[in-house]
């Protein structure tokens, strides 16, 4: 594994862009009403905040130079490339869906990342690049049993990188939401905390290069030893996954309702995937449905691959998976003709109950479960 040790940010851009960078402040992330003024995504002094309302209006309503938009999408493309290289199931499913109908264009609902909530390695570290490109934090989710919290970010709405790409696909289509979770390390046992802190401290300033690490598929800390991976897995499979995968893309999500074929119905898509021989996450049920019935999600079980630990042990570890999401039309827009329905007419956000079950896509129980497909 490549270890990133540079003390200067490789993501420094030209002066015309740097003037729009969002500066960190120290304020707690609580009020969604104040989102246009300043939101942080941490309850500690490592908060990142948005710029003032006037600057944000200017930022989101102006067009960035084409080269900057291209650079950002190239970062997403490299994250996707690393993800697909490690997860043959995701690659095969994307190819299958693409080939099922000539008119289908795959758009991504969201990208998801996992982090360690300690020493500056939590949500803030991965969020930095997205905040700089105009994404806004929209809500926080808590998962007490898993000792996790998450924040999701809405993509910018300015014309240059959203509206003009409605006909694009993948990372060249509408920008995805971003879902970043973090392990609440302080709530772990002393032994588990010691292991996590050991590696984050070895990383130096690696948290400043989270997006770069994700795009390169590299850990920012030393390659772990197998016994410590096992120790973490006993207490938190999320912790063990993050130790060996770092900032790598945990999953990306196909927006099913943006498809043109019959696969736009997530039930049809699930059936198609299972009949093609792939195993779906069955935690709770294959189809995860929000209480209002308007957000429906499913996911495959994570792929695995061999990992060479620092102590010479080579073992199979969980990698990533692919998710599917159908966002139904909100009740107040039910009378709008289908041809006029836009994304803002549909259910937005995330649901704790759904996400909690989706997290299980990398669990040992799901990985070892035999497929029911015959």
mmCIF file of C-alpha atoms in Angstrom, residues 98-355:
data_model
loop_
_atom_site.group_PDB
_atom_site.id
_atom_site.type_symbol
_atom_site.label_atom_id
_atom_site.label_comp_id
_atom_site.label_asym_id
_atom_site.label_seq_id
_atom_site.Cartn_x
_atom_site.Cartn_y
_atom_site.Cartn_z
ATOM 1 C CA UNK A 98 -26.294 -0.533 -19.381
ATOM 2 C CA UNK A 99 -26.815 -3.358 -21.860
ATOM 3 C CA UNK A 100 -30.420 -4.087 -20.879
ATOM 4 C CA UNK A 101 -31.791 -1.133 -22.830
ATOM 5 C CA UNK A 102 -30.086 1.163 -25.328
ATOM 6 C CA UNK A 103 -31.931 4.167 -23.883
ATOM 7 C CA UNK A 104 -30.846 3.606 -20.282
ATOM 8 C CA UNK A 105 -28.323 6.012 -18.827
ATOM 9 C CA UNK A 106 -27.068 5.251 -15.348
ATOM 10 C CA UNK A 107 -27.121 8.170 -12.943
ATOM 11 C CA UNK A 108 -25.743 7.988 -9.422
ATOM 12 C CA UNK A 109 -27.936 8.786 -6.443
ATOM 13 C CA UNK A 110 -25.067 9.033 -3.960
ATOM 14 C CA UNK A 111 -21.479 8.140 -3.120
ATOM 15 C CA UNK A 112 -20.766 6.846 0.394
ATOM 16 C CA UNK A 113 -17.579 6.886 2.449
ATOM 17 C CA UNK A 114 -16.570 5.554 5.883
ATOM 18 C CA UNK A 115 -14.211 7.274 8.300
ATOM 19 C CA UNK A 116 -12.724 7.108 11.790
ATOM 20 C CA UNK A 117 -14.208 9.813 14.014
ATOM 21 C CA UNK A 118 -10.962 10.635 15.824
ATOM 22 C CA UNK A 119 -7.901 12.876 15.440
ATOM 23 C CA UNK A 120 -9.416 14.782 12.502
ATOM 24 C CA UNK A 121 -10.042 11.629 10.451
ATOM 25 C CA UNK A 122 -13.827 11.743 10.614
ATOM 26 C CA UNK A 123 -16.530 13.190 8.398
ATOM 27 C CA UNK A 124 -14.827 16.567 8.119
ATOM 28 C CA UNK A 125 -11.728 15.175 6.430
ATOM 29 C CA UNK A 126 -13.621 13.541 3.570
ATOM 30 C CA UNK A 127 -16.159 16.374 3.336
ATOM 31 C CA UNK A 128 -13.578 19.054 2.605
ATOM 32 C CA UNK A 129 -13.364 18.636 -1.159
ATOM 33 C CA UNK A 130 -17.153 18.439 -1.521
ATOM 34 C CA UNK A 131 -17.676 21.593 0.529
ATOM 35 C CA UNK A 132 -15.131 23.354 -1.651
ATOM 36 C CA UNK A 133 -17.194 22.496 -4.724
ATOM 37 C CA UNK A 134 -20.444 23.834 -3.310
ATOM 38 C CA UNK A 135 -22.015 20.763 -1.705
ATOM 39 C CA UNK A 136 -24.048 21.608 1.395
ATOM 40 C CA UNK A 137 -24.620 19.519 4.553
ATOM 41 C CA UNK A 138 -28.313 18.710 4.812
ATOM 42 C CA UNK A 139 -28.809 16.374 7.730
ATOM 43 C CA UNK A 140 -27.224 14.182 10.365
ATOM 44 C CA UNK A 141 -28.149 10.573 11.099
ATOM 45 C CA UNK A 142 -27.278 8.605 14.250
ATOM 46 C CA UNK A 143 -26.788 4.851 14.645
ATOM 47 C CA UNK A 144 -26.305 4.264 18.407
ATOM 48 C CA UNK A 145 -26.047 0.470 18.239
ATOM 49 C CA UNK A 146 -23.291 0.671 15.636
ATOM 50 C CA UNK A 147 -21.616 3.664 17.330
ATOM 51 C CA UNK A 148 -21.865 5.658 14.122
ATOM 52 C CA UNK A 149 -23.059 8.983 12.893
ATOM 53 C CA UNK A 150 -23.373 10.256 9.347
ATOM 54 C CA UNK A 151 -23.948 13.490 7.468
ATOM 55 C CA UNK A 152 -25.258 13.730 3.937
ATOM 56 C CA UNK A 153 -24.489 16.515 1.501
ATOM 57 C CA UNK A 154 -26.582 17.862 -1.358
ATOM 58 C CA UNK A 155 -24.806 18.671 -4.634
ATOM 59 C CA UNK A 156 -24.542 22.245 -5.874
ATOM 60 C CA UNK A 157 -27.317 23.502 -8.073
ATOM 61 C CA UNK A 158 -25.487 26.036 -10.225
ATOM 62 C CA UNK A 159 -25.918 25.518 -13.944
ATOM 63 C CA UNK A 160 -22.358 24.669 -14.935
ATOM 64 C CA UNK A 161 -22.091 21.272 -13.284
ATOM 65 C CA UNK A 162 -25.652 20.134 -12.687
ATOM 66 C CA UNK A 163 -28.350 21.264 -15.097
ATOM 67 C CA UNK A 164 -26.145 21.053 -18.174
ATOM 68 C CA UNK A 165 -25.351 17.421 -17.403
ATOM 69 C CA UNK A 166 -28.890 16.078 -17.069
ATOM 70 C CA UNK A 167 -28.311 13.958 -20.167
ATOM 71 C CA UNK A 168 -24.973 12.591 -19.009
ATOM 72 C CA UNK A 169 -24.384 9.333 -17.208
ATOM 73 C CA UNK A 170 -22.228 8.110 -14.355
ATOM 74 C CA UNK A 171 -19.753 10.668 -13.038
ATOM 75 C CA UNK A 172 -20.495 12.789 -16.115
ATOM 76 C CA UNK A 173 -24.177 13.008 -15.265
ATOM 77 C CA UNK A 174 -25.980 14.823 -12.460
ATOM 78 C CA UNK A 175 -23.704 15.033 -9.448
ATOM 79 C CA UNK A 176 -24.569 12.535 -6.689
ATOM 80 C CA UNK A 177 -25.424 13.246 -3.095
ATOM 81 C CA UNK A 178 -22.574 12.456 -0.715
ATOM 82 C CA UNK A 179 -23.072 10.311 2.387
ATOM 83 C CA UNK A 180 -20.174 10.254 4.867
ATOM 84 C CA UNK A 181 -20.268 8.264 8.086
ATOM 85 C CA UNK A 182 -17.822 8.069 10.949
ATOM 86 C CA UNK A 183 -17.133 5.609 13.725
ATOM 87 C CA UNK A 184 -17.485 7.190 17.168
ATOM 88 C CA UNK A 185 -14.114 5.901 18.315
ATOM 89 C CA UNK A 186 -14.435 7.333 21.829
ATOM 90 C CA UNK A 187 -17.318 4.928 22.440
ATOM 91 C CA UNK A 188 -15.249 1.828 21.655
ATOM 92 C CA UNK A 189 -13.389 -0.294 24.205
ATOM 93 C CA UNK A 190 -9.967 0.984 25.311
ATOM 94 C CA UNK A 191 -8.244 -1.733 23.268
ATOM 95 C CA UNK A 192 -10.118 -0.876 20.079
ATOM 96 C CA UNK A 193 -9.498 2.832 20.605
ATOM 97 C CA UNK A 194 -5.794 2.150 21.047
ATOM 98 C CA UNK A 195 -5.621 0.314 17.718
ATOM 99 C CA UNK A 196 -7.479 2.997 15.761
ATOM 100 C CA UNK A 197 -5.467 5.829 17.306
ATOM 101 C CA UNK A 198 -2.236 3.983 16.599
ATOM 102 C CA UNK A 199 -2.886 4.024 12.848
ATOM 103 C CA UNK A 200 -4.296 7.537 12.604
ATOM 104 C CA UNK A 201 -1.240 8.854 14.460
ATOM 105 C CA UNK A 202 1.052 6.933 12.107
ATOM 106 C CA UNK A 203 -0.698 8.702 9.262
ATOM 107 C CA UNK A 204 0.695 12.109 10.166
ATOM 108 C CA UNK A 205 -1.329 14.632 8.169
ATOM 109 C CA UNK A 206 -2.985 11.985 6.042
ATOM 110 C CA UNK A 207 -6.444 13.268 6.947
ATOM 111 C CA UNK A 208 -5.711 16.344 4.840
ATOM 112 C CA UNK A 209 -5.489 14.140 1.757
ATOM 113 C CA UNK A 210 -8.658 12.068 2.148
ATOM 114 C CA UNK A 211 -9.949 12.703 -1.378
ATOM 115 C CA UNK A 212 -6.525 11.987 -2.863
ATOM 116 C CA UNK A 213 -6.275 8.725 -0.924
ATOM 117 C CA UNK A 214 -9.720 7.720 -2.194
ATOM 118 C CA UNK A 215 -8.825 8.569 -5.796
ATOM 119 C CA UNK A 216 -5.562 6.593 -5.565
ATOM 120 C CA UNK A 217 -6.956 3.670 -3.587
ATOM 121 C CA UNK A 218 -4.273 4.152 -0.949
ATOM 122 C CA UNK A 219 -4.229 4.054 2.814
ATOM 123 C CA UNK A 220 -2.952 7.165 4.558
ATOM 124 C CA UNK A 221 -1.603 5.034 7.408
ATOM 125 C CA UNK A 222 0.767 2.076 7.559
ATOM 126 C CA UNK A 223 -0.469 -1.294 6.339
ATOM 127 C CA UNK A 224 -2.129 -2.887 9.401
ATOM 128 C CA UNK A 225 -1.233 -6.182 11.003
ATOM 129 C CA UNK A 226 -3.731 -9.027 10.874
ATOM 130 C CA UNK A 227 -4.128 -9.521 14.632
ATOM 131 C CA UNK A 228 -5.260 -5.906 15.050
ATOM 132 C CA UNK A 229 -7.669 -6.212 12.134
ATOM 133 C CA UNK A 230 -9.164 -9.271 13.855
ATOM 134 C CA UNK A 231 -9.344 -7.469 17.193
ATOM 135 C CA UNK A 232 -11.306 -4.607 15.676
ATOM 136 C CA UNK A 233 -13.611 -6.939 13.755
ATOM 137 C CA UNK A 234 -14.714 -8.585 17.011
ATOM 138 C CA UNK A 235 -16.087 -5.281 18.232
ATOM 139 C CA UNK A 236 -16.911 -3.329 15.086
ATOM 140 C CA UNK A 237 -16.910 -4.712 11.562
ATOM 141 C CA UNK A 238 -17.171 -1.117 10.396
ATOM 142 C CA UNK A 239 -13.873 -0.350 12.167
ATOM 143 C CA UNK A 240 -12.145 -3.361 10.636
ATOM 144 C CA UNK A 241 -13.427 -2.441 7.165
ATOM 145 C CA UNK A 242 -12.151 1.123 7.491
ATOM 146 C CA UNK A 243 -8.750 -0.046 8.760
ATOM 147 C CA UNK A 244 -8.033 -1.947 5.528
ATOM 148 C CA UNK A 245 -9.989 0.189 3.044
ATOM 149 C CA UNK A 246 -9.439 3.674 4.421
ATOM 150 C CA UNK A 247 -11.140 6.424 2.435
ATOM 151 C CA UNK A 248 -11.974 4.170 -0.510
ATOM 152 C CA UNK A 249 -15.478 4.558 -1.902
ATOM 153 C CA UNK A 250 -17.636 2.287 0.252
ATOM 154 C CA UNK A 251 -20.433 2.153 -2.294
ATOM 155 C CA UNK A 252 -22.093 4.058 -5.081
ATOM 156 C CA UNK A 253 -25.788 3.962 -5.769
ATOM 157 C CA UNK A 254 -27.737 3.677 -9.008
ATOM 158 C CA UNK A 255 -30.705 6.037 -9.166
ATOM 159 C CA UNK A 256 -33.270 3.567 -10.480
ATOM 160 C CA UNK A 257 -36.040 6.062 -11.236
ATOM 161 C CA UNK A 258 -33.731 7.830 -13.700
ATOM 162 C CA UNK A 259 -33.576 4.694 -15.864
ATOM 163 C CA UNK A 260 -35.813 4.506 -18.937
ATOM 164 C CA UNK A 261 -36.527 0.776 -19.064
ATOM 165 C CA UNK A 262 -38.653 -1.421 -16.814
ATOM 166 C CA UNK A 263 -35.663 -1.556 -14.452
ATOM 167 C CA UNK A 264 -36.604 1.915 -13.204
ATOM 168 C CA UNK A 265 -38.887 0.024 -10.789
ATOM 169 C CA UNK A 266 -36.518 -1.156 -8.063
ATOM 170 C CA UNK A 267 -38.473 -4.375 -7.583
ATOM 171 C CA UNK A 268 -37.862 -5.272 -11.217
ATOM 172 C CA UNK A 269 -34.209 -4.344 -10.875
ATOM 173 C CA UNK A 270 -33.774 -6.514 -7.778
ATOM 174 C CA UNK A 271 -35.333 -9.471 -9.577
ATOM 175 C CA UNK A 272 -33.123 -8.885 -12.613
ATOM 176 C CA UNK A 273 -29.983 -8.789 -10.459
ATOM 177 C CA UNK A 274 -30.837 -11.936 -8.507
ATOM 178 C CA UNK A 275 -31.765 -13.816 -11.668
ATOM 179 C CA UNK A 276 -28.361 -12.817 -13.044
ATOM 180 C CA UNK A 277 -26.766 -14.704 -10.144
ATOM 181 C CA UNK A 278 -25.866 -11.906 -7.744
ATOM 182 C CA UNK A 279 -26.571 -11.925 -4.031
ATOM 183 C CA UNK A 280 -28.499 -9.050 -2.475
ATOM 184 C CA UNK A 281 -28.252 -7.909 1.129
ATOM 185 C CA UNK A 282 -31.168 -9.581 2.910
ATOM 186 C CA UNK A 283 -30.805 -7.848 6.299
ATOM 187 C CA UNK A 284 -34.356 -6.960 7.361
ATOM 188 C CA UNK A 285 -35.512 -7.679 3.827
ATOM 189 C CA UNK A 286 -34.028 -7.318 0.375
ATOM 190 C CA UNK A 287 -36.022 -4.116 -0.177
ATOM 191 C CA UNK A 288 -35.503 -1.471 2.498
ATOM 192 C CA UNK A 289 -38.432 0.972 2.633
ATOM 193 C CA UNK A 290 -38.659 4.221 4.586
ATOM 194 C CA UNK A 291 -41.670 4.715 6.916
ATOM 195 C CA UNK A 292 -43.258 7.113 4.423
ATOM 196 C CA UNK A 293 -42.786 4.544 1.658
ATOM 197 C CA UNK A 294 -41.116 7.067 -0.623
ATOM 198 C CA UNK A 295 -37.491 5.933 -0.362
ATOM 199 C CA UNK A 296 -36.802 2.362 -1.430
ATOM 200 C CA UNK A 297 -33.312 0.887 -1.357
ATOM 201 C CA UNK A 298 -31.459 -2.377 -1.859
ATOM 202 C CA UNK A 299 -27.834 -3.414 -2.219
ATOM 203 C CA UNK A 300 -25.594 -6.298 -3.142
ATOM 204 C CA UNK A 301 -23.372 -8.076 -0.666
ATOM 205 C CA UNK A 302 -19.814 -6.719 -0.687
ATOM 206 C CA UNK A 303 -17.101 -8.331 -2.758
ATOM 207 C CA UNK A 304 -13.964 -9.612 -1.036
ATOM 208 C CA UNK A 305 -10.335 -9.697 -2.099
ATOM 209 C CA UNK A 306 -7.013 -10.742 -0.646
ATOM 210 C CA UNK A 307 -5.141 -8.276 1.526
ATOM 211 C CA UNK A 308 -1.474 -8.529 2.423
ATOM 212 C CA UNK A 309 -1.077 -7.542 6.059
ATOM 213 C CA UNK A 310 2.125 -6.059 7.425
ATOM 214 C CA UNK A 311 2.946 -9.170 9.462
ATOM 215 C CA UNK A 312 3.027 -11.397 6.374
ATOM 216 C CA UNK A 313 -0.533 -12.736 6.666
ATOM 217 C CA UNK A 314 -2.637 -12.801 3.505
ATOM 218 C CA UNK A 315 -6.375 -12.976 4.088
ATOM 219 C CA UNK A 316 -9.611 -12.148 2.328
ATOM 220 C CA UNK A 317 -11.207 -8.880 3.469
ATOM 221 C CA UNK A 318 -14.538 -7.222 2.603
ATOM 222 C CA UNK A 319 -14.396 -4.531 -0.019
ATOM 223 C CA UNK A 320 -17.397 -2.596 -1.361
ATOM 224 C CA UNK A 321 -20.850 -3.135 -2.818
ATOM 225 C CA UNK A 322 -23.344 -1.415 -5.078
ATOM 226 C CA UNK A 323 -26.659 0.026 -3.961
ATOM 227 C CA UNK A 324 -29.906 0.894 -5.738
ATOM 228 C CA UNK A 325 -32.343 3.637 -4.743
ATOM 229 C CA UNK A 326 -35.764 4.631 -6.018
ATOM 230 C CA UNK A 327 -37.065 7.993 -4.830
ATOM 231 C CA UNK A 328 -40.798 8.295 -5.334
ATOM 232 C CA UNK A 329 -42.723 11.475 -6.113
ATOM 233 C CA UNK A 330 -43.803 13.512 -3.083
ATOM 234 C CA UNK A 331 -47.596 13.622 -2.439
ATOM 235 C CA UNK A 332 -47.866 17.329 -3.231
ATOM 236 C CA UNK A 333 -46.557 16.698 -6.748
ATOM 237 C CA UNK A 334 -48.584 13.575 -7.573
ATOM 238 C CA UNK A 335 -50.663 15.379 -10.193
ATOM 239 C CA UNK A 336 -47.681 16.569 -12.208
ATOM 240 C CA UNK A 337 -47.345 14.671 -15.522
ATOM 241 C CA UNK A 338 -44.552 12.085 -15.459
ATOM 242 C CA UNK A 339 -42.756 13.845 -18.286
ATOM 243 C CA UNK A 340 -42.444 16.963 -16.107
ATOM 244 C CA UNK A 341 -41.226 15.295 -12.917
ATOM 245 C CA UNK A 342 -37.792 16.484 -11.817
ATOM 246 C CA UNK A 343 -35.510 15.288 -9.030
ATOM 247 C CA UNK A 344 -36.709 18.023 -6.649
ATOM 248 C CA UNK A 345 -40.244 16.624 -6.913
ATOM 249 C CA UNK A 346 -39.066 13.373 -5.372
ATOM 250 C CA UNK A 347 -38.324 12.237 -1.827
ATOM 251 C CA UNK A 348 -34.940 13.565 -0.782
ATOM 252 C CA UNK A 349 -32.569 12.690 2.054
ATOM 253 C CA UNK A 350 -31.880 9.424 3.817
ATOM 254 C CA UNK A 351 -33.560 7.194 6.378
ATOM 255 C CA UNK A 352 -31.837 5.780 9.481
ATOM 256 C CA UNK A 353 -33.702 2.475 9.303
ATOM 257 C CA UNK A 354 -32.794 1.903 5.664
ATOM 258 C CA UNK A 355 -29.162 2.975 6.083
#
